[in-house]
DNA sequence: TACGGTGATGAGACCAAGTCCCATCACTTG
DNA sequence: CAAGTGATGGGACTTGGTCTCATCACCGTA
């Protein structure tokens, strides 16, 4: 796998993130990102399906980790325990490097509709993946959907918490999921 | 408000829906949709923000109905009751005409990533709107988020059910939301 | 009946996203 | 050292989306 300047993909991500922060997402052309990374437009689209995807690389891995954890959970585990295992399983991808540009990334995404749209699709993807994995364990459709949705909610809140506080993501995820479950309990008791 | 051939907007929707069904979303150019509707590309983009939006018109009205119902719910109502009221409040928009092209619309959306993306964003929009409205009632952040998410889940399942069975959407929504709440209960009891 | 105002449309230039195809270059292997 | 492989460069091309200006139908008023 020959190549001259290594890490083309990461250089593109860095360049994109910086340019988006400096001048906004829509004022940045793909050609400009490629140029700053010392590459061309062609190469950019060889690494990323489209302009948005440069900020969402590796999310398919997360979905696989989640479904794997749910399928591999002990038979006695309930749906919510399986979902918690799914969240914990994603912790391996939450590296220091990822934490470094996380906040910058969130700001950029929040500031643009196209990017929020892509983010929403990714979350739906997680929910669908977990729902299917739960159904495969014999969990009824609607219970699976609810459990998965709670999991996604905890994942998002946990991610933000992790960016603020740092530490082990598995720990943060477990705590956040516990908070979500407590919130569910409060709702049920409320009437 | 002068105009010669009336209902330009609806003609565009019809033309788009038919063309998407016949040849697929990505094989259909905006110019072609406009042509079939007896209009031009310019006019299309005057009615819809982008090509996707032709399938999602009027969804902002839904969000307003939801937040309105939550804000207007009696003070004694718990978060889940308020969310149920939000779902019921959207029923006024579920007309026979909407039910007529609903299934066709769902098939088209399911067959294309861009459209699923837009649909996902709309659902997130609902969730955020309901969460904010609940927080304004004094519901804690996380409880509000959970309640809103359960509401969106019920809304989606309810919509599909309504397309299959017909009848009053308010009725279907109430029943579906009840099912979702029951599923939550099962999850809690499961461990 | 003639007039000007208003709102919706048509027409076309223009830019950037994304696709495609082919040439080229670095590096590896026999 | 030659052939092969994988990543890149470059440019043509289509289409989504924006923008500006001209045009047309209708409405109210004098």
Coordinates of C-alpha atoms (C1' of nucleotides) in Angstrom, one line a residue:
Chain A
X1 CA 0.0 0.0 0.0
X2 CA 2.3 2.6 -1.3
X3 CA 1.9 6.3 -0.4
X4 CA 4.2 9.3 0.0
X5 CA 2.9 11.7 2.6
X6 CA 1.2 9.5 5.2
X7 CA -2.1 10.0 7.0
X8 CA -3.9 11.6 4.2
X9 CA -7.3 10.9 5.8
X10 CA -6.4 12.5 9.2
X11 CA -4.9 15.5 7.5
X12 CA -8.1 16.0 5.7
X13 CA -10.1 15.8 8.9
X14 CA -7.8 18.3 10.6
X15 CA -7.9 20.7 7.7
X16 CA -11.7 20.5 7.5
X17 CA -12.3 21.0 11.2
X18 CA -10.0 24.0 11.3
X19 CA -11.5 25.6 8.2
X20 CA -15.0 25.0 9.3
X21 CA -14.2 26.7 12.6
X22 CA -12.4 29.6 10.9
X23 CA -14.9 30.5 8.2
X24 CA -18.0 28.3 8.7
X25 CA -19.0 25.1 7.0
X26 CA -20.8 26.5 4.1
X27 CA -18.1 29.1 3.3
X28 CA -15.6 26.3 2.9
X29 CA -15.2 24.4 -0.4
X30 CA -14.1 20.9 -0.5
X31 CA -11.3 22.0 -2.9
X32 CA -10.1 24.3 -0.2
X33 CA -10.0 21.6 2.5
X34 CA -8.0 19.4 0.1
X35 CA -5.6 22.1 -0.7
X36 CA -4.8 22.8 2.9
X37 CA -4.2 19.1 3.4
X38 CA -1.9 19.1 0.4
X39 CA -4.3 17.0 -1.7
X40 CA -7.0 17.5 -4.3
X41 CA -10.8 17.3 -4.5
X42 CA -10.6 13.9 -6.1
X43 CA -8.7 12.5 -3.2
X44 CA -11.1 14.0 -0.7
X45 CA -14.0 12.2 -2.2
X46 CA -12.0 9.0 -2.4
X47 CA -11.7 9.1 1.4
X48 CA -15.2 10.5 2.3
X49 CA -18.6 9.8 0.7
X50 CA -19.4 13.5 0.9
X51 CA -18.4 16.8 2.5
X52 CA -20.4 16.1 5.7
X53 CA -18.8 12.7 6.3
X54 CA -15.4 14.2 7.1
X55 CA -16.8 14.9 10.6
X56 CA -18.4 11.5 11.1
X57 CA -15.8 9.0 10.2
X58 CA -15.8 5.7 12.1
X59 CA -19.4 5.8 13.3
X60 CA -20.1 2.5 11.6
X61 CA -17.6 0.9 13.9
X62 CA -19.6 2.2 16.9
X63 CA -22.8 0.6 15.6
X64 CA -20.9 -2.7 15.2
X65 CA -19.6 -2.5 18.7
X66 CA -23.0 -1.9 20.1
X67 CA -24.7 -4.8 18.3
X68 CA -21.8 -7.1 19.1
X69 CA -22.2 -6.3 22.8
X70 CA -25.9 -6.8 22.8
X71 CA -25.6 -10.1 21.0
X72 CA -22.8 -11.2 23.3
X73 CA -24.6 -10.2 26.5
X74 CA -25.4 -13.1 28.9
X75 CA -28.7 -14.8 28.3
X76 CA -30.1 -13.7 31.7
X77 CA -29.4 -10.1 31.0
X78 CA -32.5 -7.9 30.5
X79 CA -32.8 -5.5 27.6
X80 CA -31.6 -2.5 29.6
X81 CA -28.6 -4.4 30.8
X82 CA -27.8 -5.4 27.3
X83 CA -28.0 -1.8 26.1
X84 CA -25.8 -0.7 28.9
X85 CA -23.2 -3.2 27.8
X86 CA -23.5 -1.7 24.3
X87 CA -22.6 1.7 25.5
X88 CA -19.7 0.4 27.6
X89 CA -18.5 -1.5 24.5
X90 CA -18.0 1.7 22.6
X91 CA -15.5 3.0 25.1
X92 CA -12.5 1.6 23.3
X93 CA -13.0 4.2 20.5
X94 CA -13.0 7.2 22.9
X95 CA -9.3 8.0 22.9
X96 CA -7.6 11.1 24.1
X97 CA -7.1 12.3 20.6
X98 CA -10.8 12.1 20.0
X99 CA -11.4 14.1 23.1
X100 CA -9.0 16.7 22.0
X101 CA -11.0 17.9 19.0
X102 CA -14.4 16.8 20.3
X103 CA -15.7 20.2 21.5
X104 CA -14.6 22.0 18.3
X105 CA -16.4 19.3 16.3
X106 CA -19.6 19.7 18.4
X107 CA -19.6 23.5 17.9
X108 CA -19.2 23.1 14.1
X109 CA -22.0 20.5 13.9
X110 CA -24.3 22.6 16.0
X111 CA -23.9 25.6 13.7
X112 CA -25.0 23.9 10.5
X113 CA -28.3 22.2 9.5
X114 CA -26.7 19.8 7.0
X115 CA -24.4 18.6 9.7
X116 CA -27.1 18.3 12.4
X117 CA -29.0 16.3 9.8
X118 CA -26.1 13.9 9.3
X119 CA -25.7 13.6 13.1
X120 CA -29.4 12.8 13.5
X121 CA -29.1 10.0 10.9
X122 CA -26.2 8.5 12.7
X123 CA -28.2 8.4 15.9
X124 CA -31.1 6.8 14.1
X125 CA -28.6 4.3 12.8
X126 CA -27.5 3.4 16.3
X127 CA -31.1 3.1 17.5
X128 CA -32.0 0.8 14.6
X129 CA -29.0 -1.3 15.1
X130 CA -29.6 -1.8 18.8
X131 CA -33.3 -2.4 18.2
X132 CA -32.6 -5.2 15.8
X133 CA -30.0 -6.8 18.0
X134 CA -32.4 -6.8 20.9
X135 CA -35.2 -8.3 18.8
X136 CA -32.8 -11.0 17.9
X137 CA -32.6 -11.8 21.6
X138 CA -36.3 -12.2 21.7
X139 CA -37.2 -8.8 23.0
X140 CA -40.6 -7.7 21.7
X141 CA -40.5 -5.0 19.1
X142 CA -41.7 -2.0 21.1
X143 CA -39.6 -2.8 24.2
X144 CA -36.6 -3.2 22.0
X145 CA -37.3 0.2 20.4
X146 CA -37.7 1.9 23.7
X147 CA -34.6 0.4 25.2
X148 CA -32.6 1.4 22.2
X149 CA -33.9 4.9 22.2
X150 CA -33.0 5.3 25.9
X151 CA -29.5 4.0 25.0
X152 CA -29.0 6.6 22.3
X153 CA -30.2 9.3 24.6
X154 CA -27.7 8.2 27.3
X155 CA -25.0 7.9 24.6
X156 CA -25.4 11.5 23.5
X157 CA -25.6 12.9 27.0
X158 CA -22.7 10.7 28.0
X159 CA -20.6 11.9 25.2
X160 CA -21.0 15.5 26.1
X161 CA -20.3 14.7 29.8
X162 CA -17.2 12.9 28.8
X163 CA -15.9 15.8 26.8
X164 CA -16.4 18.1 29.8
X165 CA -15.1 15.8 32.5
X166 CA -12.8 13.3 30.8
X167 CA -11.9 10.0 32.4
X168 CA -13.0 6.6 31.2
X169 CA -16.0 6.7 28.9
X170 CA -17.3 3.4 30.1
X171 CA -17.6 4.8 33.5
X172 CA -19.3 8.0 32.3
X173 CA -21.7 6.0 30.1
X174 CA -22.7 3.7 32.9
X175 CA -23.4 6.6 35.2
X176 CA -25.4 8.5 32.5
X177 CA -27.4 5.5 31.6
X178 CA -28.2 5.1 35.3
X179 CA -29.4 8.7 35.4
X180 CA -31.6 8.1 32.4
X181 CA -33.2 5.0 34.0
X182 CA -33.8 7.1 37.1
X183 CA -35.5 9.7 35.0
X184 CA -37.7 7.0 33.6
X185 CA -38.6 5.9 37.1
X186 CA -39.5 9.5 38.1
X187 CA -41.8 9.8 35.1
X188 CA -43.7 6.6 35.9
X189 CA -44.1 7.7 39.5
X190 CA -45.3 11.2 38.5
X191 CA -48.9 10.3 37.9
Chain B
X1 CA -52.4 37.5 -4.7
X2 CA -52.7 36.9 -8.4
X3 CA -52.0 33.5 -10.0
X4 CA -53.1 31.7 -13.1
X5 CA -52.9 27.9 -12.7
X6 CA -53.7 27.4 -9.0
X7 CA -52.1 25.0 -6.5
X8 CA -48.6 25.2 -7.8
X9 CA -47.2 23.8 -4.6
X10 CA -49.5 20.8 -4.5
X11 CA -48.8 20.1 -8.2
X12 CA -45.1 20.1 -7.4
X13 CA -45.6 17.6 -4.6
X14 CA -47.7 15.3 -6.7
X15 CA -45.2 15.4 -9.6
X16 CA -42.3 14.8 -7.3
X17 CA -43.9 11.9 -5.5
X18 CA -44.9 10.2 -8.8
X19 CA -41.5 10.7 -10.4
X20 CA -39.6 9.5 -7.4
X21 CA -41.8 6.4 -7.4
X22 CA -41.3 5.8 -11.1
X23 CA -37.6 6.3 -11.5
X24 CA -36.2 6.8 -8.0
X25 CA -35.2 9.9 -6.1
X26 CA -31.7 10.3 -7.4
X27 CA -32.6 9.7 -11.0
X28 CA -35.1 12.6 -10.9
X29 CA -33.9 16.1 -11.5
X30 CA -35.6 19.1 -10.0
X31 CA -36.1 20.5 -13.4
X32 CA -38.0 17.4 -14.4
X33 CA -40.3 17.7 -11.4
X34 CA -41.0 21.3 -12.3
X35 CA -41.6 20.5 -15.9
X36 CA -44.2 17.8 -15.1
X37 CA -45.9 20.3 -12.9
X38 CA -45.9 22.9 -15.7
X39 CA -43.4 25.1 -13.9
X40 CA -39.7 25.8 -13.8
X41 CA -36.8 25.1 -11.5
X42 CA -36.9 28.7 -10.2
X43 CA -40.4 28.2 -9.0
X44 CA -39.7 24.9 -7.4
X45 CA -37.0 26.4 -5.2
X46 CA -39.3 29.3 -4.4
X47 CA -41.7 26.8 -2.8
X48 CA -39.2 24.4 -1.2
X49 CA -35.9 25.1 0.4
X50 CA -34.3 22.1 -1.3
X51 CA -35.2 19.0 -3.3
X52 CA -35.8 16.9 -0.2
X53 CA -38.2 19.3 1.4
X54 CA -40.9 18.6 -1.2
X55 CA -41.7 15.5 0.8
X56 CA -41.7 17.2 4.2
X57 CA -43.8 20.2 3.9
X58 CA -45.8 21.4 6.9
X59 CA -43.7 19.6 9.5
X60 CA -43.0 22.9 11.3
X61 CA -46.7 23.2 11.9
X62 CA -46.6 19.9 13.7
X63 CA -43.8 21.1 16.1
X64 CA -45.9 24.1 16.9
X65 CA -49.0 22.1 17.6
X66 CA -46.9 19.9 19.9
X67 CA -45.3 22.7 21.9
X68 CA -48.6 24.5 22.1
X69 CA -50.4 21.5 23.6
X70 CA -47.6 21.0 26.1
X71 CA -47.6 24.6 27.2
X72 CA -51.4 24.6 27.4
X73 CA -51.7 21.3 29.3
X74 CA -53.3 21.7 32.8
X75 CA -50.8 22.4 35.6
X76 CA -51.6 19.1 37.4
X77 CA -50.7 17.1 34.2
X78 CA -47.5 15.1 34.5
X79 CA -44.8 15.1 31.7
X80 CA -46.2 12.0 30.0
X81 CA -49.7 13.3 30.0
X82 CA -48.5 16.5 28.4
X83 CA -46.7 14.6 25.8
X84 CA -49.8 12.6 25.0
X85 CA -51.7 15.8 24.6
X86 CA -49.0 16.9 22.2
X87 CA -49.5 13.9 20.0
X88 CA -53.3 14.2 20.1
X89 CA -53.0 17.9 19.1
X90 CA -51.3 17.0 15.8
X91 CA -54.4 15.0 14.7
X92 CA -55.9 18.0 13.0
X93 CA -53.3 17.7 10.2
X94 CA -53.9 14.1 9.5
X95 CA -56.4 14.4 6.7
X96 CA -57.7 11.9 4.3
X97 CA -55.7 13.4 1.6
X98 CA -52.6 13.0 3.6
X99 CA -53.5 9.4 4.2
X100 CA -53.9 8.8 0.5
X101 CA -50.3 9.4 -0.5
X102 CA -48.8 8.5 2.9
X103 CA -47.7 4.9 2.0
X104 CA -46.2 6.0 -1.3
X105 CA -44.3 8.7 0.5
X106 CA -42.9 6.3 3.1
X107 CA -41.6 3.9 0.5
X108 CA -39.8 6.7 -1.3
X109 CA -38.2 8.0 1.9
X110 CA -37.2 4.5 3.0
X111 CA -35.4 4.0 -0.3
X112 CA -33.0 6.9 -0.1
X113 CA -30.4 8.0 2.4
X114 CA -30.8 11.7 1.9
X115 CA -34.5 11.4 2.6
X116 CA -34.0 9.3 5.6
X117 CA -31.6 11.9 6.8
X118 CA -34.1 14.6 6.5
X119 CA -36.8 12.5 8.2
X120 CA -34.4 11.9 11.1
X121 CA -33.8 15.6 11.4
X122 CA -37.5 16.3 11.6
X123 CA -37.9 13.8 14.4
X124 CA -35.0 15.4 16.3
X125 CA -36.8 18.7 15.8
X126 CA -39.9 17.3 17.4
X127 CA -37.9 15.9 20.3
X128 CA -36.1 19.2 20.9
X129 CA -39.3 21.2 20.7
X130 CA -41.1 19.0 23.2
X131 CA -38.2 18.8 25.5
X132 CA -38.0 22.6 25.7
X133 CA -41.7 22.9 26.2
X134 CA -41.5 20.4 29.1
X135 CA -38.6 22.2 30.7
X136 CA -40.6 25.4 30.6
X137 CA -43.1 23.6 32.8
X138 CA -40.4 22.9 35.3
X139 CA -39.7 19.3 34.3
X140 CA -36.0 18.4 34.9
X141 CA -33.8 18.2 31.8
X142 CA -33.4 14.5 31.6
X143 CA -37.0 13.6 32.4
X144 CA -38.1 16.0 29.8
X145 CA -35.7 14.5 27.2
X146 CA -36.9 11.0 28.0
X147 CA -40.6 11.9 27.8
X148 CA -40.1 13.7 24.5
X149 CA -38.2 10.8 23.0
X150 CA -40.9 8.4 24.0
X151 CA -43.4 10.8 22.4
X152 CA -41.5 10.8 19.1
X153 CA -41.3 7.0 19.2
X154 CA -45.0 6.8 19.7
X155 CA -45.6 9.4 17.0
X156 CA -43.7 7.4 14.4
X157 CA -45.3 4.1 15.3
X158 CA -48.7 5.7 15.4
X159 CA -48.3 7.3 12.0
X160 CA -47.5 3.9 10.4
X161 CA -50.4 2.3 12.3
X162 CA -52.7 5.1 11.1
X163 CA -51.7 4.6 7.5
X164 CA -52.6 1.0 7.8
X165 CA -55.8 1.1 9.8
X166 CA -57.1 4.6 9.2
X167 CA -59.6 6.2 11.6
X168 CA -59.0 9.2 13.9
X169 CA -55.3 9.8 14.4
X170 CA -55.9 11.1 18.0
X171 CA -57.3 7.7 18.9
X172 CA -54.4 5.8 17.3
X173 CA -51.9 8.1 18.9
X174 CA -53.4 7.6 22.3
X175 CA -53.4 3.9 22.0
X176 CA -49.8 3.8 20.6
X177 CA -48.5 6.0 23.4
X178 CA -50.2 3.7 25.9
X179 CA -48.4 0.8 24.3
X180 CA -45.1 2.6 24.6
X181 CA -45.7 3.3 28.2
X182 CA -46.5 -0.3 28.8
X183 CA -43.3 -1.3 27.1
X184 CA -41.4 1.0 29.5
X185 CA -43.1 -0.7 32.4
X186 CA -42.1 -4.1 31.1
X187 CA -38.5 -3.0 30.8
X188 CA -38.5 -1.8 34.4
X189 CA -39.9 -5.0 35.7
X190 CA -37.6 -7.1 33.6
X191 CA -34.7 -7.0 36.1
Chain C
dT1 C1' -61.1 52.3 -19.2
dA2 C1' -56.6 53.3 -18.3
dC3 C1' -53.1 53.2 -14.7
dG4 C1' -49.8 51.7 -11.3
dG5 C1' -48.8 48.3 -7.7
dT6 C1' -48.2 43.6 -6.2
dG7 C1' -47.1 38.9 -6.1
dA8 C1' -46.0 34.8 -8.6
dT9 C1' -43.4 33.1 -12.4
dG10 C1' -39.7 32.6 -16.2
dA11 C1' -35.1 32.8 -17.8
dG12 C1' -30.4 32.4 -17.5
dA13 C1' -25.8 33.1 -15.4
dC14 C1' -23.2 31.3 -11.8
dC15 C1' -20.9 28.4 -8.0
dA16 C1' -20.0 24.3 -5.5
dA17 C1' -21.0 19.2 -4.6
dG18 C1' -20.4 15.0 -6.4
dT19 C1' -19.3 11.4 -10.3
dC20 C1' -16.4 9.5 -13.8
dC21 C1' -12.5 8.4 -16.5
dC22 C1' -7.8 8.3 -17.5
dA23 C1' -3.0 9.5 -16.7
dT24 C1' 0.7 9.5 -13.4
dC25 C1' 3.6 8.6 -9.6
dA26 C1' 5.6 6.0 -5.5
dC27 C1' 6.5 1.8 -3.8
dT28 C1' 6.7 -3.3 -3.8
dT29 C1' 7.7 -7.8 -5.5
dG30 C1' 9.8 -11.2 -8.5
Chain D
dC1 C1' 15.2 -4.0 -13.4
dA2 C1' 10.6 -4.8 -15.1
dA3 C1' 5.9 -5.4 -14.1
dG4 C1' 2.2 -4.8 -11.0
dT5 C1' -0.5 -2.3 -7.4
dG6 C1' -2.6 1.3 -4.9
dA7 C1' -3.0 6.1 -4.1
dT8 C1' -3.1 10.4 -6.2
dG9 C1' -3.9 14.3 -9.8
dG10 C1' -6.6 16.5 -13.3
dG11 C1' -10.3 17.7 -15.8
dA12 C1' -14.9 17.1 -18.0
dC13 C1' -19.5 16.7 -16.8
dT14 C1' -24.2 16.7 -14.3
dT15 C1' -27.0 18.6 -10.9
dG16 C1' -28.5 21.1 -6.7
dG17 C1' -29.0 25.5 -5.2
dT18 C1' -28.5 30.9 -5.4
dC19 C1' -29.2 35.2 -7.4
dT20 C1' -30.8 38.8 -10.4
dC21 C1' -33.7 40.8 -13.7
dA22 C1' -37.6 40.7 -16.8
dT23 C1' -42.4 39.4 -17.5
dC24 C1' -47.1 38.4 -16.7
dA25 C1' -51.7 38.1 -14.4
dC26 C1' -54.6 40.3 -11.3
dC27 C1' -56.4 43.9 -8.2
dG28 C1' -57.7 48.5 -6.8
dT29 C1' -58.4 53.1 -8.0
dA30 C1' -59.2 57.2 -10.6

